[in-house]
PDB file of C-alpha atoms in Angstrom:
ATOM      1  CA  MET I  29      -7.587  59.456  -8.135  1.00  0.00           C
ATOM      2  CA  LYS I  30     -10.494  58.322  -5.692  1.00  0.00           C
ATOM      3  CA  THR I  31     -11.487  55.666  -8.413  1.00  0.00           C
ATOM      4  CA  LYS I  32      -7.906  54.133  -8.488  1.00  0.00           C
ATOM      5  CA  LYS I  33      -7.629  53.757  -4.626  1.00  0.00           C
ATOM      6  CA  LYS I  34     -11.209  52.219  -4.840  1.00  0.00           C
ATOM      7  CA  THR I  35     -10.056  49.639  -7.331  1.00  0.00           C
ATOM      8  CA  ILE I  36      -6.754  48.958  -5.471  1.00  0.00           C
ATOM      9  CA  VAL I  37      -8.864  48.510  -2.234  1.00  0.00           C
ATOM     10  CA  ILE I  38     -11.168  45.972  -3.919  1.00  0.00           C
ATOM     11  CA  VAL I  39      -8.377  44.173  -5.585  1.00  0.00           C
ATOM     12  CA  VAL I  40      -6.458  43.676  -2.257  1.00  0.00           C
ATOM     13  CA  ALA I  41      -9.793  42.852  -0.267  1.00  0.00           C
ATOM     14  CA  CYS I  42     -10.418  40.013  -3.167  1.00  0.00           C
ATOM     15  CA  ILE I  43      -6.859  38.884  -2.794  1.00  0.00           C
ATOM     16  CA  LEU I  44      -7.186  38.467   0.941  1.00  0.00           C
ATOM     17  CA  THR I  45     -10.682  36.898   0.962  1.00  0.00           C
ATOM     18  CA  ALA I  46      -9.175  34.190  -1.666  1.00  0.00           C
ATOM     19  CA  ALA I  47      -6.112  33.772   0.582  1.00  0.00           C
ATOM     20  CA  LEU I  48      -8.288  33.161   3.444  1.00  0.00           C
ATOM     21  CA  GLY I  49     -10.552  31.037   1.759  1.00  0.00           C
ATOM     22  CA  ILE I  50      -7.388  28.553   0.627  1.00  0.00           C
ATOM     23  CA  GLY I  51      -5.947  28.709   4.090  1.00  0.00           C
ATOM     24  CA  GLY I  52      -9.262  27.835   5.941  1.00  0.00           C
ATOM     25  CA  PHE I  53      -9.698  24.790   3.191  1.00  0.00           C
ATOM     26  CA  LEU I  54      -5.971  23.588   3.813  1.00  0.00           C
ATOM     27  CA  ILE I  55      -6.631  24.067   7.666  1.00  0.00           C
ATOM     28  CA  TYR I  56      -9.822  21.920   7.314  1.00  0.00           C
ATOM     29  CA  GLU I  57      -8.066  19.336   5.141  1.00  0.00           C
ATOM     30  CA  GLN I  58      -5.831  19.013   8.189  1.00  0.00           C
ATOM     31  CA  VAL I  59      -8.085  18.707  10.902  1.00  0.00           C
ATOM     32  CA  ARG I  60     -11.037  16.737   9.273  1.00  0.00           C
ATOM     33  CA  PRO I  61     -11.332  12.977   9.973  1.00  0.00           C
ATOM     34  CA  SER I  62      -9.658  10.821   7.430  1.00  0.00           C
ATOM     35  CA  ARG I  63     -11.817   8.582   5.194  1.00  0.00           C
ATOM     36  CA  GLN I  64     -11.451   5.680   2.694  1.00  0.00           C
ATOM     37  CA  SER I  65     -11.705   7.985  -0.243  1.00  0.00           C
ATOM     38  CA  ASP I  66      -8.409   9.541   0.777  1.00  0.00           C
ATOM     39  CA  PHE I  67      -6.539   6.766  -0.747  1.00  0.00           C
ATOM     40  CA  PRO I  68      -6.605   5.594  -4.064  1.00  0.00           C
ATOM     41  CA  PRO I  69      -8.733   2.634  -5.354  1.00  0.00           C
ATOM     42  CA  PRO I  70      -6.945  -0.382  -6.424  1.00  0.00           C
ATOM     43  CA  ARG I  71      -6.470  -0.877 -10.261  1.00  0.00           C
ATOM     44  CA  GLU I  72      -8.184  -3.611 -12.087  1.00  0.00           C
ATOM     45  CA  SER I  73      -5.999  -7.039 -12.114  1.00  0.00           C
ATOM     46  CA  ASP I  74      -6.833  -9.943 -14.335  1.00  0.00           C
ATOM     47  CA  LEU I  75      -5.783 -12.368 -11.399  1.00  0.00           C
ATOM     48  CA  LEU I  76      -8.642 -11.357  -9.327  1.00  0.00           C
ATOM     49  CA  GLY I  77     -11.010 -13.222 -11.178  1.00  0.00           C
ATOM     50  CA  PHE I  78      -9.223 -16.523  -9.809  1.00  0.00           C
ATOM     51  CA  SER I  79      -8.455 -15.075  -6.458  1.00  0.00           C
ATOM     52  CA  VAL I  80     -10.698 -15.638  -3.048  1.00  0.00           C
ATOM     53  CA  ARG I  81     -10.476 -12.481  -0.933  1.00  0.00           C
ATOM     54  CA  SER I  82      -9.381 -13.246   2.719  1.00  0.00           C
ATOM     55  CA  ASP I  83     -10.525 -11.325   5.660  1.00  0.00           C
ATOM     56  CA  VAL I  84      -8.086  -9.912   8.173  1.00  0.00           C
ATOM     57  CA  LYS I  85      -7.839 -13.273  10.373  1.00  0.00           C
ATOM     58  CA  ASP I  86      -6.737 -15.174   7.000  1.00  0.00           C
ATOM     59  CA  GLN I  87      -4.292 -12.643   6.018  1.00  0.00           C
ATOM     60  CA  VAL I  88      -2.498 -12.770   9.110  1.00  0.00           C
ATOM     61  CA  GLU I  89      -2.378 -16.651   9.249  1.00  0.00           C
ATOM     62  CA  ILE I  90      -1.066 -16.891   5.883  1.00  0.00           C
ATOM     63  CA  ALA I  91       1.535 -14.007   6.110  1.00  0.00           C
ATOM     64  CA  ASP I  92       4.942 -15.062   7.635  1.00  0.00           C
ATOM     65  CA  LEU I  93       5.323 -11.437   8.787  1.00  0.00           C
ATOM     66  CA  VAL I  94       2.889  -8.772   9.544  1.00  0.00           C
ATOM     67  CA  ILE I  95       4.284  -5.282  10.444  1.00  0.00           C
ATOM     68  CA  GLN I  96       3.563  -1.583  10.700  1.00  0.00           C
ATOM     69  CA  GLY I  97       6.226   0.373   8.494  1.00  0.00           C
ATOM     70  CA  THR I  98       6.790   3.143   6.365  1.00  0.00           C
ATOM     71  CA  VAL I  99       8.402   2.787   2.584  1.00  0.00           C
ATOM     72  CA  THR I 100      11.779   4.686   2.853  1.00  0.00           C
ATOM     73  CA  LYS I 101      13.139   3.925  -0.369  1.00  0.00           C
ATOM     74  CA  VAL I 102      11.715   2.803  -4.020  1.00  0.00           C
ATOM     75  CA  LEU I 103      14.854   1.187  -5.749  1.00  0.00           C
ATOM     76  CA  GLU I 104      15.405   0.792  -9.387  1.00  0.00           C
ATOM     77  CA  PRO I 105      13.665  -2.049 -11.133  1.00  0.00           C
ATOM     78  CA  GLU I 106      15.668  -5.124 -11.521  1.00  0.00           C
ATOM     79  CA  LYS I 107      15.376  -7.371 -14.860  1.00  0.00           C
ATOM     80  CA  VAL I 108      16.354 -10.994 -14.471  1.00  0.00           C
ATOM     81  CA  GLU I 109      16.572 -13.583 -17.400  1.00  0.00           C
ATOM     82  CA  GLU I 110      14.679 -16.566 -16.348  1.00  0.00           C
ATOM     83  CA  PRO I 111      13.728 -19.990 -17.730  1.00  0.00           C
ATOM     84  CA  GLY I 112      10.376 -19.400 -20.225  1.00  0.00           C
ATOM     85  CA  PRO I 113       7.055 -20.406 -19.370  1.00  0.00           C
ATOM     86  CA  VAL I 114       7.326 -23.806 -21.090  1.00  0.00           C
ATOM     87  CA  PRO I 115      10.025 -26.149 -19.748  1.00  0.00           C
ATOM     88  CA  GLU I 116      12.524 -27.015 -22.014  1.00  0.00           C
ATOM     89  CA  GLU I 117      11.545 -30.694 -22.251  1.00  0.00           C
ATOM     90  CA  TYR I 118       8.019 -29.954 -23.435  1.00  0.00           C
ATOM     91  CA  ALA I 119       9.155 -26.924 -25.624  1.00  0.00           C
ATOM     92  CA  GLU I 120       9.280 -28.995 -29.003  1.00  0.00           C
ATOM     93  CA  ILE I 121       5.718 -30.321 -28.219  1.00  0.00           C
ATOM     94  CA  MET I 122       3.894 -27.322 -26.890  1.00  0.00           C
ATOM     95  CA  GLY I 123       6.049 -24.317 -28.408  1.00  0.00           C
ATOM     96  CA  GLY I 124       7.944 -21.706 -26.359  1.00  0.00           C
ATOM     97  CA  GLY I 125      10.520 -22.872 -24.125  1.00  0.00           C
ATOM     98  CA  GLY I 126      13.803 -20.844 -23.918  1.00  0.00           C
ATOM     99  CA  THR I 127      13.856 -17.795 -21.700  1.00  0.00           C
ATOM    100  CA  ARG I 128      11.928 -14.532 -20.507  1.00  0.00           C
ATOM    101  CA  ILE I 129      12.880 -11.424 -18.780  1.00  0.00           C
ATOM    102  CA  ILE I 130      10.993 -10.700 -15.432  1.00  0.00           C
ATOM    103  CA  THR I 131      11.255  -7.022 -14.030  1.00  0.00           C
ATOM    104  CA  TYR I 132      11.420  -7.261 -10.010  1.00  0.00           C
ATOM    105  CA  HIS I 133      10.488  -3.925  -8.357  1.00  0.00           C
ATOM    106  CA  HIS I 134      12.260  -3.285  -4.658  1.00  0.00           C
ATOM    107  CA  PHE I 135      11.040  -1.457  -1.888  1.00  0.00           C
ATOM    108  CA  GLU I 136      13.023  -0.613   1.440  1.00  0.00           C
ATOM    109  CA  ILE I 137      10.527  -0.762   4.353  1.00  0.00           C
ATOM    110  CA  ALA I 138      11.329   0.805   7.919  1.00  0.00           C
ATOM    111  CA  VAL I 139       9.917  -1.682  10.433  1.00  0.00           C
ATOM    112  CA  GLU I 140       8.150   0.464  13.135  1.00  0.00           C
ATOM    113  CA  ASP I 141       5.897  -2.336  15.004  1.00  0.00           C
ATOM    114  CA  LEU I 142       6.176  -6.041  14.820  1.00  0.00           C
ATOM    115  CA  ILE I 143       2.906  -7.685  14.786  1.00  0.00           C
ATOM    116  CA  LYS I 144       3.763 -11.284  13.572  1.00  0.00           C
ATOM    117  CA  GLY I 145       7.111 -12.690  12.694  1.00  0.00           C
ATOM    118  CA  ASN I 146      10.521 -11.240  13.264  1.00  0.00           C
ATOM    119  CA  PRO I 147      12.914 -10.060  10.247  1.00  0.00           C
ATOM    120  CA  GLY I 148      15.719  -9.599  12.621  1.00  0.00           C
ATOM    121  CA  SER I 149      16.196  -6.110  11.579  1.00  0.00           C
ATOM    122  CA  ASP I 150      14.456  -2.617  11.306  1.00  0.00           C
ATOM    123  CA  LYS I 151      14.362  -2.563   7.810  1.00  0.00           C
ATOM    124  CA  ILE I 152      13.200  -5.216   5.246  1.00  0.00           C
ATOM    125  CA  SER I 153      13.087  -5.421   1.374  1.00  0.00           C
ATOM    126  CA  LEU I 154       9.475  -6.061  -0.231  1.00  0.00           C
ATOM    127  CA  THR I 155       9.942  -7.420  -3.741  1.00  0.00           C
ATOM    128  CA  VAL I 156       7.016  -7.098  -6.219  1.00  0.00           C
ATOM    129  CA  THR I 157       7.123  -8.745  -9.940  1.00  0.00           C
ATOM    130  CA  GLY I 158       6.501  -6.540 -12.811  1.00  0.00           C
ATOM    131  CA  GLY I 159       3.034  -8.338 -13.505  1.00  0.00           C
ATOM    132  CA  ASN I 160       1.707  -7.488 -10.192  1.00  0.00           C
ATOM    133  CA  ILE I 161       3.230  -3.870  -9.664  1.00  0.00           C
ATOM    134  CA  ASP I 162       0.056  -2.195 -11.592  1.00  0.00           C
ATOM    135  CA  ALA I 163      -2.292  -3.859  -9.206  1.00  0.00           C
ATOM    136  CA  VAL I 164      -0.711  -3.484  -5.763  1.00  0.00           C
ATOM    137  CA  PRO I 165      -1.384  -0.076  -3.854  1.00  0.00           C
ATOM    138  CA  PRO I 166       0.939   2.822  -4.990  1.00  0.00           C
ATOM    139  CA  LEU I 167       4.036   2.372  -2.770  1.00  0.00           C
ATOM    140  CA  THR I 168       5.911   5.714  -2.790  1.00  0.00           C
ATOM    141  CA  GLU I 169       8.523   6.761  -0.084  1.00  0.00           C
ATOM    142  CA  GLY I 170       6.856   7.921   3.087  1.00  0.00           C
ATOM    143  CA  THR I 171       3.672   5.640   2.438  1.00  0.00           C
ATOM    144  CA  LYS I 172       2.343   4.361   5.851  1.00  0.00           C
ATOM    145  CA  MET I 173       1.246   1.060   6.148  1.00  0.00           C
ATOM    146  CA  VAL I 174       0.430  -2.242   7.891  1.00  0.00           C
ATOM    147  CA  PHE I 175       1.632  -5.095   5.501  1.00  0.00           C
ATOM    148  CA  CYS I 176       1.162  -8.959   5.582  1.00  0.00           C
ATOM    149  CA  LEU I 177       3.709 -10.343   3.874  1.00  0.00           C
ATOM    150  CA  ASP I 178       5.331 -13.873   2.701  1.00  0.00           C
ATOM    151  CA  ASP I 179       8.957 -14.789   3.283  1.00  0.00           C
ATOM    152  CA  ARG I 180      10.958 -15.293  -0.031  1.00  0.00           C
ATOM    153  CA  GLU I 181      13.863 -17.111   0.726  1.00  0.00           C
ATOM    154  CA  GLU I 182      14.814 -17.974  -2.817  1.00  0.00           C
ATOM    155  CA  ARG I 183      15.162 -14.161  -3.623  1.00  0.00           C
ATOM    156  CA  GLY I 184      15.665 -12.782  -0.185  1.00  0.00           C
ATOM    157  CA  GLY I 185      13.261 -10.146   1.363  1.00  0.00           C
ATOM    158  CA  TYR I 186       9.769 -10.321   1.515  1.00  0.00           C
ATOM    159  CA  GLY I 187       6.805 -10.780  -0.980  1.00  0.00           C
ATOM    160  CA  ILE I 188       3.190  -9.995  -1.295  1.00  0.00           C
ATOM    161  CA  ILE I 189       0.502 -12.730   0.152  1.00  0.00           C
ATOM    162  CA  SER I 190      -1.990 -11.177  -2.758  1.00  0.00           C
ATOM    163  CA  VAL I 191      -2.310  -8.501  -5.254  1.00  0.00           C
ATOM    164  CA  HIS I 192      -4.447  -6.588  -2.930  1.00  0.00           C
ATOM    165  CA  ASP I 193      -4.977  -8.175   0.424  1.00  0.00           C
ATOM    166  CA  GLY I 194      -2.680  -7.565   3.039  1.00  0.00           C
ATOM    167  CA  PHE I 195      -2.513  -3.778   2.665  1.00  0.00           C
ATOM    168  CA  TYR I 196      -3.573  -1.136   5.023  1.00  0.00           C
ATOM    169  CA  TYR I 197      -3.252   2.508   4.689  1.00  0.00           C
ATOM    170  CA  ILE I 198      -2.452   4.325   8.107  1.00  0.00           C
ATOM    171  CA  ALA I 199      -4.135   7.956   7.946  1.00  0.00           C
ATOM    172  CA  ARG I 200      -2.768  10.845   9.687  1.00  0.00           C
ATOM    173  CA  ASP I 201      -5.114  10.454  12.565  1.00  0.00           C
ATOM    174  CA  ASN I 202      -4.153   6.854  12.939  1.00  0.00           C
ATOM    175  CA  LYS I 203      -7.314   5.269  11.393  1.00  0.00           C
ATOM    176  CA  VAL I 204      -6.616   2.256   8.963  1.00  0.00           C
ATOM    177  CA  TYR I 205      -8.100   1.849   5.549  1.00  0.00           C
ATOM    178  CA  PRO I 206      -7.951  -1.363   3.541  1.00  0.00           C
ATOM    179  CA  ALA I 207      -6.270  -0.956   0.267  1.00  0.00           C
ATOM    180  CA  ASP I 208      -9.096  -2.914  -1.288  1.00  0.00           C
ATOM    181  CA  PRO I 209     -12.305  -1.819   0.459  1.00  0.00           C
ATOM    182  CA  THR I 210     -14.327  -5.002  -0.683  1.00  0.00           C
ATOM    183  CA  ASP I 211     -17.332  -6.108   1.176  1.00  0.00           C
ATOM    184  CA  VAL I 212     -15.129  -8.791   3.555  1.00  0.00           C
ATOM    185  CA  MET I 213     -12.948  -5.820   4.658  1.00  0.00           C
ATOM    186  CA  GLU I 214     -15.656  -3.040   4.958  1.00  0.00           C
ATOM    187  CA  ARG I 215     -15.687  -3.302   8.908  1.00  0.00           C
ATOM    188  CA  VAL I 216     -12.099  -2.591   9.016  1.00  0.00           C
ATOM    189  CA  SER I 217     -12.262   0.820   6.983  1.00  0.00           C
ATOM    190  CA  GLY I 218     -11.691   3.473   9.430  1.00  0.00           C
ATOM    191  CA  MET I 219     -10.644   1.164  12.451  1.00  0.00           C
ATOM    192  CA  GLU I 220      -8.330   2.678  14.797  1.00  0.00           C
ATOM    193  CA  LEU I 221      -4.666   1.534  14.142  1.00  0.00           C
ATOM    194  CA  SER I 222      -4.030   0.345  17.749  1.00  0.00           C
ATOM    195  CA  ALA I 223      -7.449  -1.975  17.366  1.00  0.00           C
ATOM    196  CA  LEU I 224      -6.377  -3.309  14.413  1.00  0.00           C
ATOM    197  CA  LYS I 225      -2.769  -4.340  15.723  1.00  0.00           C
ATOM    198  CA  GLU I 226      -4.589  -6.025  19.012  1.00  0.00           C
ATOM    199  CA  GLU I 227      -6.734  -7.891  16.538  1.00  0.00           C
ATOM    200  CA  MET I 228      -4.229  -9.009  14.586  1.00  0.00           C
ATOM    201  CA  ARG I 229      -1.941 -10.015  17.484  1.00  0.00           C
ATOM    202  CA  GLY I 230      -4.916 -11.998  18.995  1.00  0.00           C
ATOM    203  CA  TYR I 231      -5.001 -14.324  15.708  1.00  0.00           C
ATOM    204  CA  VAL I 232      -1.079 -14.737  16.214  1.00  0.00           C
ATOM    205  CA  LYS I 233      -1.750 -16.441  19.582  1.00  0.00           C
ATOM    206  CA  GLU I 234      -4.551 -18.714  18.368  1.00  0.00           C
TER     207      GLU I 234
END
């Protein structure tokens, strides 16, 4: 009987130790400073070989709208039939022509702070074409970011200025991390959110 009781005590002790260990780890994860590695690195894109990586100043100047916001909805992709990659008048010579199906991915973003521009609403629509969706940062519901965006009048709403540029994750401790931590953006990684927004507003005034 004593052996059985001793075994039970040991099992209970092991369970408590494991629970305390897991609890301690979770508490540590909540209080430790954020870091760049908390956020997924960008996927490779064939487009990057032809793009010039820009710094914060260039991104703000290029963008029509710069906001702090949160992704609130990920909408169903939209498939649209558009003219083919070869204009009809050259189709016989070059081959191709006709039409193609393009997929547009739509996201609703709640505007929490305006840095540049004015969308006239506290919510905006961001559209990303299917060819870019695998390269942009994961835009899931609840994702908090600073966004540098283009005005897309032809389709309504806004689009990206680049596959990777113009996205800054906002961590739980209000630090910011560029979606693509290249050498150009290294100094921004871990910057206070308020400091980044102040810097961006300074470029708007210039």
